[in-house]
mmCIF file of C-alpha atoms in Angstrom:
data_model
loop_
_atom_site.group_PDB
_atom_site.id
_atom_site.type_symbol
_atom_site.label_atom_id
_atom_site.label_comp_id
_atom_site.label_asym_id
_atom_site.label_seq_id
_atom_site.Cartn_x
_atom_site.Cartn_y
_atom_site.Cartn_z
ATOM 1 C CA MET Z 908 11.678 166.547 170.829
ATOM 2 C CA PHE Z 909 15.084 165.125 171.584
ATOM 3 C CA ILE Z 910 18.097 164.635 169.355
ATOM 4 C CA ARG Z 911 20.734 161.945 169.805
ATOM 5 C CA CYS Z 912 23.934 162.967 168.059
ATOM 6 C CA ALA Z 913 27.167 161.268 167.115
ATOM 7 C CA PHE Z 914 29.943 163.842 166.820
ATOM 8 C CA PHE Z 915 32.917 162.879 164.650
ATOM 9 C CA ARG Z 916 35.890 164.965 165.771
ATOM 10 C CA GLY Z 917 38.954 164.581 163.572
ATOM 11 C CA ARG Z 918 39.386 163.833 159.887
ATOM 12 C CA VAL Z 919 38.507 161.178 157.371
ATOM 13 C CA LYS Z 920 41.740 159.382 156.456
ATOM 14 C CA ALA Z 921 43.386 160.510 153.226
ATOM 15 C CA GLY Z 922 41.966 158.780 150.179
ATOM 16 C CA MET Z 923 38.999 157.396 152.141
ATOM 17 C CA GLU Z 924 36.572 160.319 151.730
ATOM 18 C CA GLU Z 925 34.449 158.763 148.983
ATOM 19 C CA ALA Z 926 34.239 155.374 150.712
ATOM 20 C CA PHE Z 927 33.460 157.085 154.035
ATOM 21 C CA ASN Z 928 30.626 159.141 152.538
ATOM 22 C CA ARG Z 929 29.237 156.130 150.683
ATOM 23 C CA HIS Z 930 29.312 154.013 153.862
ATOM 24 C CA VAL Z 931 27.459 156.708 155.813
ATOM 25 C CA GLN Z 932 24.769 157.146 153.145
ATOM 26 C CA GLN Z 933 24.339 153.521 152.069
ATOM 27 C CA LYS Z 934 24.871 151.650 155.329
ATOM 28 C CA LEU Z 935 24.573 153.819 158.425
ATOM 29 C CA VAL Z 936 21.714 156.192 157.559
ATOM 30 C CA PRO Z 937 19.356 153.415 156.363
ATOM 31 C CA LEU Z 938 20.186 151.426 159.485
ATOM 32 C CA TRP Z 939 19.581 154.369 161.815
ATOM 33 C CA THR Z 940 16.162 154.984 160.248
ATOM 34 C CA ARG Z 941 15.230 151.543 161.608
ATOM 35 C CA PHE Z 942 15.793 152.584 165.238
ATOM 36 C CA PRO Z 943 12.435 152.261 167.030
ATOM 37 C CA GLY Z 944 10.927 155.721 167.450
ATOM 38 C CA ALA Z 945 13.350 157.461 165.068
ATOM 39 C CA LEU Z 946 11.556 160.378 163.433
ATOM 40 C CA GLU Z 947 14.388 161.759 161.322
ATOM 41 C CA VAL Z 948 18.028 160.945 160.587
ATOM 42 C CA ARG Z 949 20.340 163.722 159.432
ATOM 43 C CA VAL Z 950 23.952 163.978 158.352
ATOM 44 C CA LEU Z 951 25.681 167.335 158.694
ATOM 45 C CA ARG Z 952 29.043 167.660 156.973
ATOM 46 C CA GLN Z 953 29.290 171.364 156.179
ATOM 47 C CA LEU Z 954 29.244 172.790 159.677
ATOM 48 C CA GLU Z 955 29.408 176.559 159.556
ATOM 49 C CA SER Z 956 29.224 178.313 162.882
ATOM 50 C CA ASP Z 957 31.350 180.681 164.873
ATOM 51 C CA VAL Z 958 31.217 178.139 167.709
ATOM 52 C CA THR Z 959 31.904 175.026 165.633
ATOM 53 C CA ASP Z 960 35.016 173.095 166.528
ATOM 54 C CA PRO Z 961 37.304 173.203 163.453
ATOM 55 C CA GLU Z 962 38.035 169.518 164.020
ATOM 56 C CA LEU Z 963 34.348 168.553 163.852
ATOM 57 C CA ALA Z 964 34.097 166.573 160.620
ATOM 58 C CA MET Z 965 30.499 165.362 160.854
ATOM 59 C CA VAL Z 966 27.423 165.186 163.049
ATOM 60 C CA LEU Z 967 24.962 162.324 162.626
ATOM 61 C CA SER Z 968 21.672 162.897 164.393
ATOM 62 C CA ILE Z 969 18.440 161.069 165.078
ATOM 63 C CA ARG Z 970 15.352 162.973 166.232
ATOM 64 C CA TYR Z 971 12.999 161.323 168.726
ATOM 65 C CA ALA Z 972 9.774 162.449 170.396
ATOM 66 C CA SER Z 973 10.934 161.559 173.914
ATOM 67 C CA ARG Z 974 13.847 160.365 176.029
ATOM 68 C CA GLU Z 975 11.889 157.148 176.539
ATOM 69 C CA ASP Z 976 11.980 156.561 172.769
ATOM 70 C CA ILE Z 977 15.761 156.997 172.862
ATOM 71 C CA ALA Z 978 16.053 154.487 175.712
ATOM 72 C CA ARG Z 979 13.990 151.945 173.739
ATOM 73 C CA ALA Z 980 16.094 152.520 170.640
ATOM 74 C CA LEU Z 981 19.325 151.979 172.565
ATOM 75 C CA GLU Z 982 18.025 148.641 173.836
ATOM 76 C CA SER Z 983 16.948 147.471 170.378
ATOM 77 C CA PRO Z 984 18.799 145.004 168.132
ATOM 78 C CA VAL Z 985 19.424 147.898 165.715
ATOM 79 C CA ARG Z 986 21.942 149.335 168.168
ATOM 80 C CA PHE Z 987 24.032 146.176 168.002
ATOM 81 C CA GLU Z 988 23.838 146.207 164.189
ATOM 82 C CA SER Z 989 24.879 149.853 164.268
ATOM 83 C CA ARG Z 990 27.965 149.038 166.315
ATOM 84 C CA GLU Z 991 29.034 146.464 163.732
ATOM 85 C CA VAL Z 992 28.361 148.761 160.748
ATOM 86 C CA SER Z 993 30.194 151.603 162.497
ATOM 87 C CA LYS Z 994 33.406 149.579 162.870
ATOM 88 C CA THR Z 995 34.119 149.986 159.151
ATOM 89 C CA LEU Z 996 33.412 153.717 159.415
ATOM 90 C CA PHE Z 997 35.794 154.095 162.354
ATOM 91 C CA GLU Z 998 38.557 152.374 160.370
ATOM 92 C CA MET Z 999 38.293 155.173 157.796
ATOM 93 C CA PHE Z 1000 38.311 157.948 160.400
ATOM 94 C CA ASP Z 1001 41.233 159.413 162.297
ATOM 95 C CA GLY Z 1002 39.794 160.966 165.436
ATOM 96 C CA THR Z 1003 37.197 160.389 168.113
ATOM 97 C CA VAL Z 1004 33.444 159.858 168.090
ATOM 98 C CA PHE Z 1005 31.151 160.630 170.974
ATOM 99 C CA HIS Z 1006 27.388 160.501 171.460
ATOM 100 C CA THR Z 1007 25.098 162.737 173.474
ATOM 101 C CA VAL Z 1008 21.437 163.709 173.722
ATOM 102 C CA PHE Z 1009 20.004 167.221 173.542
ATOM 103 C CA GLY Z 1010 16.565 168.680 173.808
ATOM 104 C CA ALA Z 1011 15.711 170.077 170.362
ATOM 105 C CA GLU Z 1012 15.556 173.592 171.800
ATOM 106 C CA GLU Z 1013 19.087 173.187 173.211
ATOM 107 C CA PHE Z 1014 20.639 172.080 169.929
ATOM 108 C CA PRO Z 1015 18.670 173.347 166.949
ATOM 109 C CA LEU Z 1016 19.945 171.740 163.761
ATOM 110 C CA PRO Z 1017 20.233 173.832 160.600
ATOM 111 C CA ASN Z 1018 18.099 173.010 157.583
ATOM 112 C CA GLY Z 1019 19.708 170.829 154.947
#
């Protein structure tokens, strides 16, 4: 198993928290479930770890069976839709967002 993550480092802009959360749940998560090969989409907001960056506001993750599935997903039309949907999210966020891929054993995600 492999996990592709989007790390949101920074803060949601003041007064935008509700709209940000709604956009993630109503727009981005349903879209990400349409990525070819996506097995599970998760949103982690309450990150509690002694190694967690205090500026890490959210991790969005998609679980895939293989790196090949990730490559297919990144070439799909859903990726281009995701870029458009994400623009609104980025306008509500003050910080940086970066993506990376981990083997599931390298980056075990907590339950919930």
